[in-house]
PDB file of C-alpha atoms in Angstrom:
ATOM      1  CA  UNK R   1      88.315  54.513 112.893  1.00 47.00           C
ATOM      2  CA  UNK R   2      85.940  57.300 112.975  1.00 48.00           C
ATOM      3  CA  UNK R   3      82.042  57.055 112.794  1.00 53.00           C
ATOM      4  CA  UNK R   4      80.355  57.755 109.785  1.00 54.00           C
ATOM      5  CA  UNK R   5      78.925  60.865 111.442  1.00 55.00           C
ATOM      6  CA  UNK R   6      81.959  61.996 113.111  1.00 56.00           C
ATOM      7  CA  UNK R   7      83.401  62.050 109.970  1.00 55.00           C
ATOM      8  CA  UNK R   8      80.787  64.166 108.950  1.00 58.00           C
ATOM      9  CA  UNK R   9      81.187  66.896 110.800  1.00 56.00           C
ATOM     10  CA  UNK R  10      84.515  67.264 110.529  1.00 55.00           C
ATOM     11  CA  UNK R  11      84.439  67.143 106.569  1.00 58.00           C
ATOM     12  CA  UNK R  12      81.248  69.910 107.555  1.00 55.00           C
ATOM     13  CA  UNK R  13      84.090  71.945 109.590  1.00 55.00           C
ATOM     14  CA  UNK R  14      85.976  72.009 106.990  1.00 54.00           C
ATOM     15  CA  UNK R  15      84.458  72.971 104.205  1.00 54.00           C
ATOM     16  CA  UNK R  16      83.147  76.269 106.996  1.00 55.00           C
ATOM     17  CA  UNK R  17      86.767  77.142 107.962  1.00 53.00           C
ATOM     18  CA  UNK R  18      85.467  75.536 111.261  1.00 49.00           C
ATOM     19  CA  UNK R  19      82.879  78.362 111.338  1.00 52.00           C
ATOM     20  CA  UNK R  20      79.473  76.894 112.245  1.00 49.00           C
ATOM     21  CA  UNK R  21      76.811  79.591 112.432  1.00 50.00           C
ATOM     22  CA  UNK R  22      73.140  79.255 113.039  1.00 51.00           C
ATOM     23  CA  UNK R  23      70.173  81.840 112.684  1.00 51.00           C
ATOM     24  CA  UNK R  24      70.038  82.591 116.243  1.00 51.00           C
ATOM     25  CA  UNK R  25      73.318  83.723 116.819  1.00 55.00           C
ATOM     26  CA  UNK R  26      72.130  86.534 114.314  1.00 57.00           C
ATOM     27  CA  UNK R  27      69.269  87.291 116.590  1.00 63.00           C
ATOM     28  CA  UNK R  28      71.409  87.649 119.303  1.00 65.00           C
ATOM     29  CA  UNK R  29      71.606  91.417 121.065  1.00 67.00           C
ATOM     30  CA  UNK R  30      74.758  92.557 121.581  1.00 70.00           C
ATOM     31  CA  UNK R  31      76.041  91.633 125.106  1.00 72.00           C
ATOM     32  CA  UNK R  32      77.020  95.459 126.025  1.00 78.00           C
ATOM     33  CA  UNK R  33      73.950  97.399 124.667  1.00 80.00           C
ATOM     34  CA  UNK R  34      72.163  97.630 127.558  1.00 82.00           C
ATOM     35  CA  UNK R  35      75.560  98.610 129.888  1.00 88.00           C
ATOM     36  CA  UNK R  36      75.105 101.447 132.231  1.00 90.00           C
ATOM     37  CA  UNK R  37      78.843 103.259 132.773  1.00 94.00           C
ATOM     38  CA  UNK R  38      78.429 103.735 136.698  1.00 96.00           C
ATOM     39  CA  UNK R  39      82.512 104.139 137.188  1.00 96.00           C
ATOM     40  CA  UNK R  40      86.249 103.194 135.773  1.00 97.00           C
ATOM     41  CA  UNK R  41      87.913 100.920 138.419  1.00 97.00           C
ATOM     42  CA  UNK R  42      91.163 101.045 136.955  1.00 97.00           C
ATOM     43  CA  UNK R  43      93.081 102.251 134.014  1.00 96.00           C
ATOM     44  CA  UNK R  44      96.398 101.466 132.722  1.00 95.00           C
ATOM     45  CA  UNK R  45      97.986 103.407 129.914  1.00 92.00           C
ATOM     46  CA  UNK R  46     101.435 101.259 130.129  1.00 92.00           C
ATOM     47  CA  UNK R  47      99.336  98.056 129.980  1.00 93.00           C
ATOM     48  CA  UNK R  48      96.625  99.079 127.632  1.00 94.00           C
ATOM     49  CA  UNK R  49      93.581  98.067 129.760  1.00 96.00           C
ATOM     50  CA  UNK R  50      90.637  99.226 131.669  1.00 96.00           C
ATOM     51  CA  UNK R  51      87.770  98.364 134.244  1.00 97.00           C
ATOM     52  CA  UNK R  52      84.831  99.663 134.339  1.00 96.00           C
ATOM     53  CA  UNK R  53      81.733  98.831 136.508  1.00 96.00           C
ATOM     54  CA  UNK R  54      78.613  99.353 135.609  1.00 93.00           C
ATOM     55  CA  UNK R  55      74.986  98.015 135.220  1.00 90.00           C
ATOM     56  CA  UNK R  56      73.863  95.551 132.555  1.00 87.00           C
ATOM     57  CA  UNK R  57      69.662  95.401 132.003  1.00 82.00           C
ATOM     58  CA  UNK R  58      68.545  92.429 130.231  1.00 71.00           C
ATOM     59  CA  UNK R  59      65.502  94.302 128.362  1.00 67.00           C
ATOM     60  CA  UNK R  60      63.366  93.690 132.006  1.00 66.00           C
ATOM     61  CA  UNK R  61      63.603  96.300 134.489  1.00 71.00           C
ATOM     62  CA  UNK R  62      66.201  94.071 135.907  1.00 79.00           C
ATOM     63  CA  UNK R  63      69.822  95.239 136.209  1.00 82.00           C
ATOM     64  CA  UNK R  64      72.860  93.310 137.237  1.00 85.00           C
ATOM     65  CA  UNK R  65      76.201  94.717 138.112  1.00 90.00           C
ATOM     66  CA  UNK R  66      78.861  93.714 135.538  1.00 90.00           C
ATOM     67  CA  UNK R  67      82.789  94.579 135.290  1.00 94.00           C
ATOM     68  CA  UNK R  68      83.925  94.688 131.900  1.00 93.00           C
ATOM     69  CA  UNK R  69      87.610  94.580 131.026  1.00 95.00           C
ATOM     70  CA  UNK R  70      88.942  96.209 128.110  1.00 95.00           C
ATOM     71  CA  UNK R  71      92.226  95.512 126.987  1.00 96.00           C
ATOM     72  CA  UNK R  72      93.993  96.668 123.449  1.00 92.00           C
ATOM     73  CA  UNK R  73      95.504  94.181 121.308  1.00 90.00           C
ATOM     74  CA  UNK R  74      99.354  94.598 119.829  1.00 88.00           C
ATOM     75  CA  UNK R  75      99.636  96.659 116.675  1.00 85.00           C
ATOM     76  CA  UNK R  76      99.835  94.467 113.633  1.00 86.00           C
ATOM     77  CA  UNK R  77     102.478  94.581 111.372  1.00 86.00           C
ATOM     78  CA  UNK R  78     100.847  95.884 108.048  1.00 84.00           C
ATOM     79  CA  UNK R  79      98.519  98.198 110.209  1.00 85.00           C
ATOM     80  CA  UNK R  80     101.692 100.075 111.674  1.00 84.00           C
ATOM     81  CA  UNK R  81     103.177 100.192 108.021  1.00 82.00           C
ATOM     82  CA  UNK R  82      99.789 101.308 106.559  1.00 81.00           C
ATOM     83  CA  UNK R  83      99.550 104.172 109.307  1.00 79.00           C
ATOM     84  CA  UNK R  84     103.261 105.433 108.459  1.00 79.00           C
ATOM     85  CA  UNK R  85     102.738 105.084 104.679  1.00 80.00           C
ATOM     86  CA  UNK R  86      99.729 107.823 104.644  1.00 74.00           C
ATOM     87  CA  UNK R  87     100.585 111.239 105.476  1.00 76.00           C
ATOM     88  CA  UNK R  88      99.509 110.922 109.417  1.00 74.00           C
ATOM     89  CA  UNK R  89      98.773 114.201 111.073  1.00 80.00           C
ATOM     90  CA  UNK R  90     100.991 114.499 113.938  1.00 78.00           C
ATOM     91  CA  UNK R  91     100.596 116.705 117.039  1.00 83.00           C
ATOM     92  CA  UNK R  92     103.284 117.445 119.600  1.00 82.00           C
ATOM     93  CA  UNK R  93     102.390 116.404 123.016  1.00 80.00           C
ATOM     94  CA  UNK R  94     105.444 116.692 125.420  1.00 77.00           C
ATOM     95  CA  UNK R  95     109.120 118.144 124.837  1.00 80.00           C
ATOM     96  CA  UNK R  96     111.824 117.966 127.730  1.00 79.00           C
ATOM     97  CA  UNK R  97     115.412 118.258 126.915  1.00 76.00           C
ATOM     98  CA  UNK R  98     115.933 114.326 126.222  1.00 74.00           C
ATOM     99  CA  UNK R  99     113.065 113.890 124.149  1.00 66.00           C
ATOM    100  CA  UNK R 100     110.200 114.840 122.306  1.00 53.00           C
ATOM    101  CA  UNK R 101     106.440 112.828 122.146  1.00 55.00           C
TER     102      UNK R 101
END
């Protein structure tokens, strides 16, 4: 059996979708504002991701080196058919004699 304030805060949860926000999360800077691009490590058009290093100052004259990975999520269903639906501009970027891009 649960406790009484267990309970609670599940029932809480719930009625938040399980989203439990406070005021200082929306005081919070965001994380990559104060990045410094210094160089891309790697970048991978087949795998969708990149590294880049760089420098990160926390407001002080402080800097600390930070890699940040970026990596692209898989196209959603109902964005691909959205993107076909409207009359897309399209540009020809490569044509060999197999195929066409």
């Amino acid at each position: 059996m649960a406790h009484t304030g267990e309970k609670r805060k599940r029932e809480n949860e719930e009625e938040n979708n399980g989203n439990v926000s406070t005021n200082a999360e929306a005081n919070v800077q965001h994380p990559l504002s104060g990045f410094e691009l210094k160089a891309v490590l790697r970048e991978s058009a087949r795998d969708k991701t990149i590294f880049l290093h760089g420098k990160v100052s926390s407001g002080s004259e402080n800097c600390n080196d930070a890699v940040i990975i970026l990596e692209k999520t898989p196209f959603q269903m109902d964005t691909v058919s959205s993107l076909l639906k409207n009359d897309p501009e399209l540009k020809l970027q490569l044509k060999n004699d197999i195929y066409g891009v």
